[in-house]
C-alpha positions as a Markdown table, in Angstrom:
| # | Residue | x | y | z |
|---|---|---|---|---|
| 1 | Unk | -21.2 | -36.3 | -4.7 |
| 2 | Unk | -22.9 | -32.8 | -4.2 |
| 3 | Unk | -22.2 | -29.6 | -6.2 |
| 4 | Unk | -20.5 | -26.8 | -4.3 |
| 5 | Unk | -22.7 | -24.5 | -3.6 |
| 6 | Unk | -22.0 | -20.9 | -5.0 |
| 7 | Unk | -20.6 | -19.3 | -1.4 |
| 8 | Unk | -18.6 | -22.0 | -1.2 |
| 9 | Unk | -17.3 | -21.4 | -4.6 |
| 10 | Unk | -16.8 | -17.7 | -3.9 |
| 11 | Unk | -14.5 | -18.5 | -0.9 |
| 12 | Unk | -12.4 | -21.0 | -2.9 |
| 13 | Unk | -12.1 | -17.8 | -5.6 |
| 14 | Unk | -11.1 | -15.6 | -2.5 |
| 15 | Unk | -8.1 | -17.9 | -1.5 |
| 16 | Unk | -7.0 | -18.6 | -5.3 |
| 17 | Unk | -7.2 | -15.1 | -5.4 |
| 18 | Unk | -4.7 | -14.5 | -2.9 |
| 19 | Unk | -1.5 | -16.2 | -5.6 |
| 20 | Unk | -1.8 | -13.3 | -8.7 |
| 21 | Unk | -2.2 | -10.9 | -5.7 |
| 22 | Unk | 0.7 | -11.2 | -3.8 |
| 23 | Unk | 3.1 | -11.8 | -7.1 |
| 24 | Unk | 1.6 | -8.6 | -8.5 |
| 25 | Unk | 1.8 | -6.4 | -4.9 |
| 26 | Unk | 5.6 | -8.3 | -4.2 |
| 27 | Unk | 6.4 | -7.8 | -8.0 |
| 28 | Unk | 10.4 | -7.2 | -8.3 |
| 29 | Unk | 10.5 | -7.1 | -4.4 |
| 30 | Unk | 10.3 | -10.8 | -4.2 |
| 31 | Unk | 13.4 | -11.2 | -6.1 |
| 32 | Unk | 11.7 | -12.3 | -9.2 |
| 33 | Unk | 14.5 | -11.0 | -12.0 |
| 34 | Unk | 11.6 | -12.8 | -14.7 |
| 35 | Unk | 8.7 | -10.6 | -13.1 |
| 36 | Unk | 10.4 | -7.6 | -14.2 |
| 37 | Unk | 11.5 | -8.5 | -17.3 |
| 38 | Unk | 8.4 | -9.7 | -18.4 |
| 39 | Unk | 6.2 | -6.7 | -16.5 |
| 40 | Unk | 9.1 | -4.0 | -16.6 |
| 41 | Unk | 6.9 | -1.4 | -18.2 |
| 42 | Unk | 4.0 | -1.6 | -16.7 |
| 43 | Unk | 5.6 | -2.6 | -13.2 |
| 44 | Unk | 5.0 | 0.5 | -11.3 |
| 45 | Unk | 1.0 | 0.1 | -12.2 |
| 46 | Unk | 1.4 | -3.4 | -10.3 |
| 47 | Unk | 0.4 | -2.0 | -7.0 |
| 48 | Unk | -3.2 | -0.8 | -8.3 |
| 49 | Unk | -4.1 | -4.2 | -9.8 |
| 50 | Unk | -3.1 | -6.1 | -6.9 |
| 51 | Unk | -5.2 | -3.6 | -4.9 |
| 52 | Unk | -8.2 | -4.3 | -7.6 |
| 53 | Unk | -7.5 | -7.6 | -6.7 |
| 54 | Unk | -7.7 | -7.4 | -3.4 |
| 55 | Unk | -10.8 | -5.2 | -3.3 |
| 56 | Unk | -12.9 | -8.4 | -5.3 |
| 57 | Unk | -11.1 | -10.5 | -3.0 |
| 58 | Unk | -12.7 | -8.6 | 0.0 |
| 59 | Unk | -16.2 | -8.0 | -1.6 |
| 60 | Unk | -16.8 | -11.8 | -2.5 |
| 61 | Unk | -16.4 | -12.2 | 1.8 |
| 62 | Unk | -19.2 | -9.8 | 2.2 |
| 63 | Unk | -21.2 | -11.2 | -0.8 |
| 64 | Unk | -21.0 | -15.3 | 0.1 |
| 65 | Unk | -22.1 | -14.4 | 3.4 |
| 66 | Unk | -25.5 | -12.9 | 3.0 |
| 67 | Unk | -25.8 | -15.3 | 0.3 |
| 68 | Unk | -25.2 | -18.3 | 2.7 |
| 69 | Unk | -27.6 | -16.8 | 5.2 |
| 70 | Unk | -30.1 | -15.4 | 2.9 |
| 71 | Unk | -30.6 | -19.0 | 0.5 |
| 72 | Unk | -29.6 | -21.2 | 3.6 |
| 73 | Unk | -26.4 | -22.4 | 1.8 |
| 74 | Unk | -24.9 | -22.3 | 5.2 |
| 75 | Unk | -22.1 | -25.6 | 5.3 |
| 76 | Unk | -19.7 | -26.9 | 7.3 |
| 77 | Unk | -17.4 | -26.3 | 4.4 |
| 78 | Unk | -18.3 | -22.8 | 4.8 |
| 79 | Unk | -18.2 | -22.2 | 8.2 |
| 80 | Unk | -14.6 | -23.5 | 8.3 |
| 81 | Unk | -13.2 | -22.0 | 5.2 |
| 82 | Unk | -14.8 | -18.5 | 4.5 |
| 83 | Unk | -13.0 | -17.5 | 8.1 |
| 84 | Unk | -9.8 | -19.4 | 6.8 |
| 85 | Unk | -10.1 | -17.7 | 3.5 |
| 86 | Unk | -10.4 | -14.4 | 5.5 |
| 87 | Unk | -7.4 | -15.0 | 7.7 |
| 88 | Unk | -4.8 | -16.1 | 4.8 |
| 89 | Unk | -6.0 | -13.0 | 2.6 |
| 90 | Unk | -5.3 | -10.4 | 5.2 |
| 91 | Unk | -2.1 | -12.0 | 6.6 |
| 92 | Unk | -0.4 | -12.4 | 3.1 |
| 93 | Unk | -1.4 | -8.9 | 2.6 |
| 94 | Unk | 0.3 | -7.2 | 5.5 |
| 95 | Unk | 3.1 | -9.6 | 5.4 |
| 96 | Unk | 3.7 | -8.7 | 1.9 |
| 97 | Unk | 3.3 | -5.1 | 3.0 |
| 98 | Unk | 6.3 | -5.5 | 5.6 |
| 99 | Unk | 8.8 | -6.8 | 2.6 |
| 100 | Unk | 7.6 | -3.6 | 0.8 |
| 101 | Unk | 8.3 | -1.6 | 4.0 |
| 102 | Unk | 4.9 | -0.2 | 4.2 |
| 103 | Unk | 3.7 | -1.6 | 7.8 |
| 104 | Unk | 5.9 | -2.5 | 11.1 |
| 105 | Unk | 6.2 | -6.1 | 11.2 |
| 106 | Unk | 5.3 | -5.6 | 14.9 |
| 107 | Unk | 1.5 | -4.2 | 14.1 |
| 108 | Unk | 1.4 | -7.6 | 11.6 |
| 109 | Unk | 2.6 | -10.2 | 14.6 |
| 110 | Unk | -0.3 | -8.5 | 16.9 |
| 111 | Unk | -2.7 | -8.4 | 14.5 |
| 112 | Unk | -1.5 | -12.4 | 13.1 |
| 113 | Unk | -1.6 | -13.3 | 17.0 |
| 114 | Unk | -5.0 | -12.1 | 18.1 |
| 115 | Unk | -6.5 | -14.2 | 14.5 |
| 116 | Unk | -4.8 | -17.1 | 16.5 |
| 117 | Unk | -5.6 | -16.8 | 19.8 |
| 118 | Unk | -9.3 | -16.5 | 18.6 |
| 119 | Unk | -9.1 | -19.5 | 16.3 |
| 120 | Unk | -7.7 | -21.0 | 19.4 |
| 121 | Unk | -10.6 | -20.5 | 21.6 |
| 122 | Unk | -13.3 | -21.0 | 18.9 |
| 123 | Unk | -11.7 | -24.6 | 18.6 |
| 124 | Unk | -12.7 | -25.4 | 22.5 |
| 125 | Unk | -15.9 | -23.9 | 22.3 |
| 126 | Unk | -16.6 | -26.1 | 19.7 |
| 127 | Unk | -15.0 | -29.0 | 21.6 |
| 128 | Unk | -17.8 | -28.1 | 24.3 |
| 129 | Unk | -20.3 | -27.1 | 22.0 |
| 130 | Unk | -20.6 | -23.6 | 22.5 |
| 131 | Unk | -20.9 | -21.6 | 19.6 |
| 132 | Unk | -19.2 | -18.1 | 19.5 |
| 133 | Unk | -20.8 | -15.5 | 17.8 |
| 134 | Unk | -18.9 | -12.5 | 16.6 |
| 135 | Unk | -18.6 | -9.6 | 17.9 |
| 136 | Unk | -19.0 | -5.7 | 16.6 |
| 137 | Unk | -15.9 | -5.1 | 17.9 |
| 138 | Unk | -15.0 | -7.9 | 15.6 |
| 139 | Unk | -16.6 | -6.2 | 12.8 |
| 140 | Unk | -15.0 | -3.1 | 13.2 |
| 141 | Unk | -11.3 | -4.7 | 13.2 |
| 142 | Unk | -12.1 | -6.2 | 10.2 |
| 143 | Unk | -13.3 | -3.2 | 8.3 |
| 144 | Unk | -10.6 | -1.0 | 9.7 |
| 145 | Unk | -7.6 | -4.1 | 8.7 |
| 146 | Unk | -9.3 | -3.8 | 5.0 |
| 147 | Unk | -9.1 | 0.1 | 4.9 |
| 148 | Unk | -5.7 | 0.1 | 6.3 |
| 149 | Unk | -4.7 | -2.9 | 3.6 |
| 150 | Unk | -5.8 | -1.2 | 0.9 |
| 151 | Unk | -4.0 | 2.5 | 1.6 |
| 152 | Unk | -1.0 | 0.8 | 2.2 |
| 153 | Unk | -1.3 | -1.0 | -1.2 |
| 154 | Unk | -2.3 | 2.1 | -3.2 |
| 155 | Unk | 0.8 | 4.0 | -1.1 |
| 156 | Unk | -0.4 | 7.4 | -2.1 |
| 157 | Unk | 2.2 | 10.0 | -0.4 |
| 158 | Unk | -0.3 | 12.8 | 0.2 |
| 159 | Unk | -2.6 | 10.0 | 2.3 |
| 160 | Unk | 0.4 | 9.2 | 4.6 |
| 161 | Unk | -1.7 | 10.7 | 7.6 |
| 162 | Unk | -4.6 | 9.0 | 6.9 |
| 163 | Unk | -2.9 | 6.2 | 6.4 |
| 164 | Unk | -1.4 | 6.0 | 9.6 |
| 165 | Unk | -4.4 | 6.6 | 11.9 |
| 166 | Unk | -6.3 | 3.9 | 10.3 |
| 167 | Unk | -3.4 | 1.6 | 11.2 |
| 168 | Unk | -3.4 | 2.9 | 14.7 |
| 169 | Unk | -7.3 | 2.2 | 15.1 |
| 170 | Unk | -6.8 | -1.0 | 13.0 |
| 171 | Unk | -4.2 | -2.3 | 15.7 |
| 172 | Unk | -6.2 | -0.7 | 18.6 |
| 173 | Unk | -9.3 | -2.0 | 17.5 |
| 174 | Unk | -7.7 | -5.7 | 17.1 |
| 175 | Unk | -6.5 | -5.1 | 21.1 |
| 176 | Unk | -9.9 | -3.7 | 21.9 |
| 177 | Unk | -11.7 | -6.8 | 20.0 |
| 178 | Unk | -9.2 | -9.4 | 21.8 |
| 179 | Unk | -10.1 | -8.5 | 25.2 |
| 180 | Unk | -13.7 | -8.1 | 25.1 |
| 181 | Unk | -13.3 | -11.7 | 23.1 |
| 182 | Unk | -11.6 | -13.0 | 26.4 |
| 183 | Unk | -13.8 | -11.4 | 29.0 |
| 184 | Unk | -17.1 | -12.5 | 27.4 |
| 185 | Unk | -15.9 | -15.8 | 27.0 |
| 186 | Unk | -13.7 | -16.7 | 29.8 |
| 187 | Unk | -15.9 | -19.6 | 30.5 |
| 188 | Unk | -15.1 | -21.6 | 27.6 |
| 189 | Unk | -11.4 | -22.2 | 29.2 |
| 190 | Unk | -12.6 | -23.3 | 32.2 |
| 191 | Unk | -12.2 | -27.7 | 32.9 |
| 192 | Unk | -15.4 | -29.4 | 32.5 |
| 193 | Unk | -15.8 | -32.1 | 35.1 |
């Protein structure tokens, strides 16, 4: 049996991640009476570790990558997972965001939706062998999804504007990224015969 190779290892970190960060970010909000009475003191200091947490969680995305490329470590483990790993990450951030009240739950079913419709179409590309390659678009959602996470995790009052136009070009930017998506790949849906 082969070793797992160390991007591979970095994305299973990243999703294992994802379990002390949600209890720490959710903390007395997921009706955990034992949380608090273990944490009590230190509860209201819960929000920055989480984001700490969340902020390795992120960077290890950006670092197995150029590994993976750079060392040809590139799998079919990999190419399934780190996007997998990417997906669960951000959507158990923002939905843990909407039980704190922090984000609309409307902004997290677009943003949730256009991660599946994607997955969606990537899965009969493949089926026709056609790879998809992603786009900057793509690359800017995903920065500006990160940004917007991590404000709304750290909840600083005085950043409350800032805040809320990074959502705005987050959610704009997930729209933006859909559609050029779809248009520059409307062939993949069409029958074979």
């Amino acid at each position: 049996m082969k070793k797992m190779n160390l991007p591979n290892k970095l994305t299973i970190f990243r999703m294992v991640l994802i379990v002390p960060f949600v209890i720490l970010l959710l903390g007395d909000y997921g009706g955990w009476g034992w949380f608090k009475a273990i944490f009590g003191g230190v509860l209201e200091y819960m929000d920055y570790v989480a984001l700490a947490i969340f902020i390795i969680a992120s960077l290890t995305d950006l670092i197995d990558g150029k590994i993976a490329r750079k060392y040809n470590l590139v799998t079919n483990f990999g190419k399934f997972m780190d996007p997998l790993a990417d997906k669960l990450l951000v959507s158990a951030a923002m939905i843990a965001l909407v039980e704190l009240g922090r984000i609309p739950a409307w902004i997290v079913i677009v943003i949730i939706s256009r991660e599946f419709i994607i997955s969606g179409f990537r899965l009969v590309a493949s089926d026709n062998n056609v790879v998809i390659a992603a786009s900057y678009w793509g690359k800017f959602k995903t920065v500006f999804q990160m940004v917007m996470v991590c404000l709304m995790i750290a909840d600083i009052p005085g950043l409350q504007v800032l805040t809320d136009a990074v959502m705005w070009i987050a959610v704009a930017l997930t729209i933006i990224s859909l559609i050029d998506y779809l248009l520059k790949n409307k062939d993949v849906m069409r029958e074979q015969r």
